[in-house]
Short mmCIF file of C-alpha atoms in Angstrom, two decimals:
data_model
loop_
_atom_site.label_atom_id
_atom_site.label_comp_id
_atom_site.label_asym_id
_atom_site.label_seq_id
_atom_site.Cartn_x
_atom_site.Cartn_y
_atom_site.Cartn_z
CA GLU A 1 11.15 126.08 278.49
CA ALA A 2 14.60 127.68 278.14
CA ASN A 3 17.05 124.97 279.30
CA MET A 4 15.32 122.96 276.52
CA HIS A 5 15.53 125.89 273.87
CA THR A 6 19.19 125.92 274.87
CA LYS A 7 19.84 122.17 274.07
CA ILE A 8 18.72 122.09 270.95
CA VAL A 9 20.82 125.16 270.43
CA ALA A 10 23.41 122.83 271.65
CA VAL A 11 22.82 120.00 269.10
CA VAL A 12 21.77 122.23 266.02
CA GLY A 13 25.48 123.82 266.86
CA CYS A 14 27.29 120.58 266.64
CA VAL A 15 25.34 119.67 263.67
CA PRO A 16 28.00 120.96 261.19
CA ALA A 17 31.61 120.52 263.19
CA LEU A 18 29.87 116.64 262.96
CA LEU A 19 29.31 116.41 258.89
CA ALA A 20 32.64 118.03 258.74
CA GLY A 21 34.11 115.50 260.63
CA VAL A 22 31.77 112.66 258.33
CA ALA A 23 33.49 114.71 255.14
CA TYR A 24 37.14 113.96 256.48
CA VAL A 25 37.01 110.86 257.14
CA VAL A 26 35.63 110.05 253.82
CA GLN A 27 37.95 112.32 251.97
CA GLN A 28 41.10 110.38 254.01
CA ARG A 29 38.89 107.09 252.88
CA GLU A 30 38.57 107.77 248.86
CA LYS A 31 42.51 110.08 248.87
CA PRO A 32 45.28 107.59 246.94
CA ALA A 33 48.48 107.10 248.39
CA ALA A 34 50.68 109.27 246.72
CA VAL A 35 49.33 108.69 243.24
CA VAL A 36 52.52 109.49 240.65
CA ALA A 37 51.06 112.47 238.25
CA ASN A 38 53.43 110.83 235.42
CA ALA A 39 53.36 107.36 235.49
CA ALA A 40 57.57 106.44 235.94
CA ARG A 41 59.13 102.78 235.18
CA LEU A 42 60.64 101.57 238.20
CA PHE A 43 63.67 100.43 236.12
CA ALA A 44 64.24 102.90 234.23
CA ASN A 45 67.01 102.08 232.73
CA ALA A 46 67.08 98.99 232.31
CA ASN A 47 67.39 97.47 228.83
CA ALA A 48 65.59 93.93 227.79
CA ALA A 49 68.19 93.42 224.90
CA ASP A 50 70.65 93.00 227.82
CA VAL A 51 68.58 90.88 229.54
CA ALA A 52 70.25 86.74 229.73
CA ARG A 53 69.27 84.82 232.32
CA VAL A 54 65.62 85.14 234.48
CA THR A 55 65.43 83.43 237.47
CA ILE A 56 61.58 82.89 238.67
CA GLN A 57 60.98 81.35 242.72
CA GLN A 58 58.97 81.31 245.17
CA GLY A 59 59.95 79.54 248.43
CA GLU A 60 61.60 76.63 247.82
CA LYS A 61 60.40 76.61 243.90
CA LYS A 62 63.09 77.88 241.29
CA VAL A 63 62.69 78.09 237.87
CA GLU A 64 66.84 79.31 235.28
CA ILE A 65 65.52 80.55 231.94
CA ALA A 66 68.58 81.37 229.84
CA ARG A 67 69.29 83.00 226.42
CA GLU A 68 71.39 80.96 223.86
CA GLY A 69 71.95 83.38 221.11
CA THR A 70 68.86 84.41 219.58
CA ALA A 71 66.43 81.99 222.13
CA TRP A 72 65.71 81.09 225.17
CA VAL A 73 66.63 77.86 227.41
CA VAL A 74 65.09 76.47 230.37
CA ALA A 75 68.25 76.26 231.81
CA SER A 76 66.94 74.32 235.53
CA ARG A 77 66.12 71.69 232.88
CA ASP A 78 68.63 70.50 231.08
CA ASN A 79 68.99 73.55 228.62
CA PHE A 80 65.17 72.30 227.08
CA PRO A 81 63.71 75.11 224.66
CA ALA A 82 61.64 77.81 226.14
CA LEU A 83 58.37 79.44 225.01
CA ASP A 84 60.61 82.58 223.74
CA ASP A 85 57.41 84.46 223.19
CA ARG A 86 56.44 84.63 226.93
CA VAL A 87 59.86 84.91 228.27
CA ARG A 88 60.14 88.35 226.18
CA GLU A 89 57.04 89.15 227.24
CA LEU A 90 57.61 88.49 231.33
CA VAL A 91 61.18 90.80 230.83
CA ARG A 92 59.25 93.72 229.42
CA ARG A 93 56.79 93.83 231.45
CA VAL A 94 59.04 93.80 234.26
CA ILE A 95 61.14 96.48 232.85
CA ASP A 96 58.51 98.88 231.05
CA ALA A 97 56.46 97.71 234.22
CA GLU A 98 55.04 101.90 235.37
CA VAL A 99 53.69 102.98 238.60
CA VAL A 100 50.21 104.09 239.50
CA GLU A 101 50.72 104.78 243.48
CA GLU A 102 53.25 104.38 245.87
CA LYS A 103 52.40 101.94 248.65
CA THR A 104 53.81 100.92 251.79
CA SER A 105 57.56 100.71 253.34
CA ASN A 106 56.41 99.01 256.32
CA PRO A 107 57.22 95.35 256.59
CA GLU A 108 54.51 94.47 258.58
CA LEU A 109 52.17 95.36 255.89
CA TYR A 110 54.19 93.43 252.95
CA ALA A 111 51.74 89.85 253.13
CA ARG A 112 48.64 92.20 251.93
CA LEU A 113 49.90 93.12 248.92
CA GLY A 114 52.18 89.53 248.81
CA VAL A 115 55.10 91.17 248.76
CA GLU A 116 56.98 89.97 251.68
CA ASP A 117 60.19 88.20 250.60
CA ALA A 118 59.32 85.59 248.10
CA THR A 119 62.35 83.31 248.99
CA GLN A 120 61.28 82.59 252.44
CA ALA A 121 58.63 79.49 252.74
CA GLY A 122 54.77 80.36 252.47
CA ALA A 123 55.48 83.52 250.47
CA LYS A 124 52.61 84.28 248.57
CA GLY A 125 54.75 86.95 245.74
CA THR A 126 57.55 85.44 243.14
CA LEU A 127 60.90 86.75 243.15
CA VAL A 128 61.26 87.46 239.40
CA THR A 129 65.23 88.70 238.54
CA LEU A 130 66.72 89.92 235.37
CA ALA A 131 70.34 89.70 235.18
CA LYS A 132 73.07 89.96 232.02
CA ALA A 133 75.55 86.91 230.89
CA ASP A 134 78.16 87.19 233.64
CA GLY A 135 75.39 86.99 236.15
CA GLY A 136 75.10 90.95 236.59
CA LYS A 137 71.53 92.34 238.10
CA ILE A 138 69.57 94.35 235.57
CA ALA A 139 66.23 94.07 237.63
CA GLY A 140 64.65 92.18 240.86
CA LEU A 141 61.08 92.51 241.31
CA ILE A 142 58.86 90.90 243.86
CA VAL A 143 55.26 90.12 242.04
CA GLY A 144 52.47 90.64 244.38
CA ASN A 145 48.99 91.01 244.23
CA ARG A 146 47.01 91.41 241.37
CA GLN A 147 44.26 94.41 241.37
CA GLU A 148 40.89 93.86 241.49
CA ALA A 149 39.79 95.63 238.92
CA ALA A 150 42.59 93.88 236.65
CA ASN A 151 40.07 90.24 236.62
CA TRP A 152 37.23 92.61 234.70
CA ASP A 153 38.58 95.55 233.53
CA SER A 154 42.15 95.40 230.81
CA ASP A 155 42.27 98.80 231.32
CA LYS A 156 42.69 98.80 234.90
CA ALA A 157 45.28 95.83 234.96
CA ALA A 158 47.84 96.54 237.69
CA THR A 159 50.13 94.13 240.08
CA PHE A 160 51.06 95.27 243.89
CA VAL A 161 54.67 95.24 243.32
CA ARG A 162 58.01 96.05 245.10
CA PRO A 163 61.87 95.75 243.90
CA ALA A 164 63.82 93.13 245.74
CA ASP A 165 66.40 95.40 247.42
CA GLY A 166 63.47 98.24 248.07
CA ASN A 167 61.60 99.17 250.95
CA LYS A 168 59.04 100.85 249.18
CA SER A 169 55.86 99.10 247.97
CA TYR A 170 53.83 100.49 244.49
CA LEU A 171 51.02 99.86 242.27
CA VAL A 172 52.42 99.33 238.94
CA ARG A 173 49.89 99.45 235.71
CA SER A 174 50.94 95.71 234.53
CA THR A 175 50.50 92.14 235.57
CA PHE A 176 52.76 89.57 235.24
CA ASN A 177 52.68 85.76 233.53
CA ALA A 178 55.60 84.34 236.16
CA GLY A 179 54.71 80.02 236.36
CA LEU A 180 56.80 78.78 238.86
CA GLU A 181 57.16 75.47 236.92
CA PRO A 182 59.80 74.75 234.63
CA VAL A 183 56.80 73.00 232.18
CA ASP A 184 55.25 76.10 232.03
CA TRP A 185 58.09 77.94 230.41
CA MET A 186 58.79 74.44 228.31
CA LYS A 187 58.16 74.35 224.30
CA ARG A 188 55.86 71.30 224.08
CA GLU A 189 56.63 71.55 220.41
CA VAL A 190 60.31 71.11 219.80
CA LEU A 191 59.85 69.53 215.84
CA ALA A 192 56.66 69.91 213.79
CA PHE A 193 56.80 68.08 209.92
CA GLY A 194 53.47 68.00 208.15
CA SER A 195 52.85 64.26 207.03
CA ASP A 196 52.80 65.79 203.05
CA ARG A 197 56.81 66.59 203.96
CA PHE A 198 57.26 62.30 204.25
CA TRP A 199 57.47 60.14 201.55
CA LYS A 200 58.91 56.41 203.78
CA VAL A 201 59.12 55.60 206.70
CA SER A 202 61.44 53.58 207.65
CA VAL A 203 61.94 51.07 211.27
CA SER A 204 65.20 49.05 212.70
CA HIS A 205 64.39 47.17 215.57
CA PRO A 206 66.85 45.82 217.05
CA GLY A 207 67.26 41.77 216.43
CA GLY A 208 67.85 42.86 212.72
CA GLU A 209 64.23 42.89 211.28
CA ASN A 210 63.40 46.44 208.96
CA VAL A 211 60.26 47.63 207.79
CA SER A 212 58.97 49.97 205.32
CA ILE A 213 56.43 52.60 204.38
CA GLU A 214 56.38 54.54 202.27
CA ARG A 215 53.84 55.80 199.00
CA ALA A 216 54.26 57.05 195.55
CA THR A 217 52.99 60.26 195.88
CA PRO A 218 52.28 62.65 198.64
CA THR A 219 48.60 62.01 198.09
CA ALA A 220 49.10 58.97 197.87
CA GLU A 221 47.91 56.01 200.32
CA PRO A 222 50.57 54.49 202.18
CA SER A 223 51.69 51.24 201.84
CA LEU A 224 53.88 48.33 203.04
CA THR A 225 56.77 48.07 201.05
CA THR A 226 59.04 45.98 203.11
CA GLN A 227 57.37 42.77 204.89
CA PRO A 228 58.82 41.72 208.71
CA ASP A 229 60.45 38.77 208.68
CA ALA A 230 58.27 36.01 209.81
CA ALA A 231 57.73 34.75 213.27
CA PRO A 232 59.09 31.55 213.70
CA ALA A 233 57.01 28.89 213.26
CA ALA A 234 56.75 27.34 216.78
CA PRO A 235 58.11 24.40 218.46
CA ALA A 236 56.25 21.03 217.54
CA ALA A 237 54.71 19.92 221.01
CA PRO A 238 56.72 16.47 222.49
CA GLU A 239 54.30 13.42 221.47
CA PRO A 240 53.24 12.00 224.52
#
């Protein structure tokens, strides 16, 4: 009986220590990695006005966008007009990205966050590079996985990233629309004119045939004003 009492006391005495250990483990798991008290920009010295070229790359996929005056063009597609607002938004989000937490500096863990070398085949991240007109680099950011909460709560939108020339990765308070296809950036509607702006349309064929359609007023129905030349008659069939 004495031995049983001793065993009970020993077990009871271990409970507080066991609970303390469990609490410590839980606290460590819930503890964020190096939370930044005052959110700081990753590229604090960068200025959007200096950006004249944007390169987006993942493995062999690459899109190059350049600024011409105040407009943007898809340089990798013969300077086709680009969606200015979308380009400016990406530039702003890269430059204004604020750090929420510091993450790993271990290259072996980069792939978990999607921030491994984005120029390598099979990479999941996307490298966004901002440069000046003379090619001087302003910022380079590997955009990795989005934080899950960002998919349903815009206030918690965040993305894992890593500066292209750095080892440390971060969680930043932002998301990035960095399409990897030229068509993602091309302005589909280069010229847009309402039908009320046209009163007359003429079509000239290489063979000399001309056709015109016009209307008397902007609200009138268009009518054919120039009849096309009649088609030549088919040759008569030879007599048997």
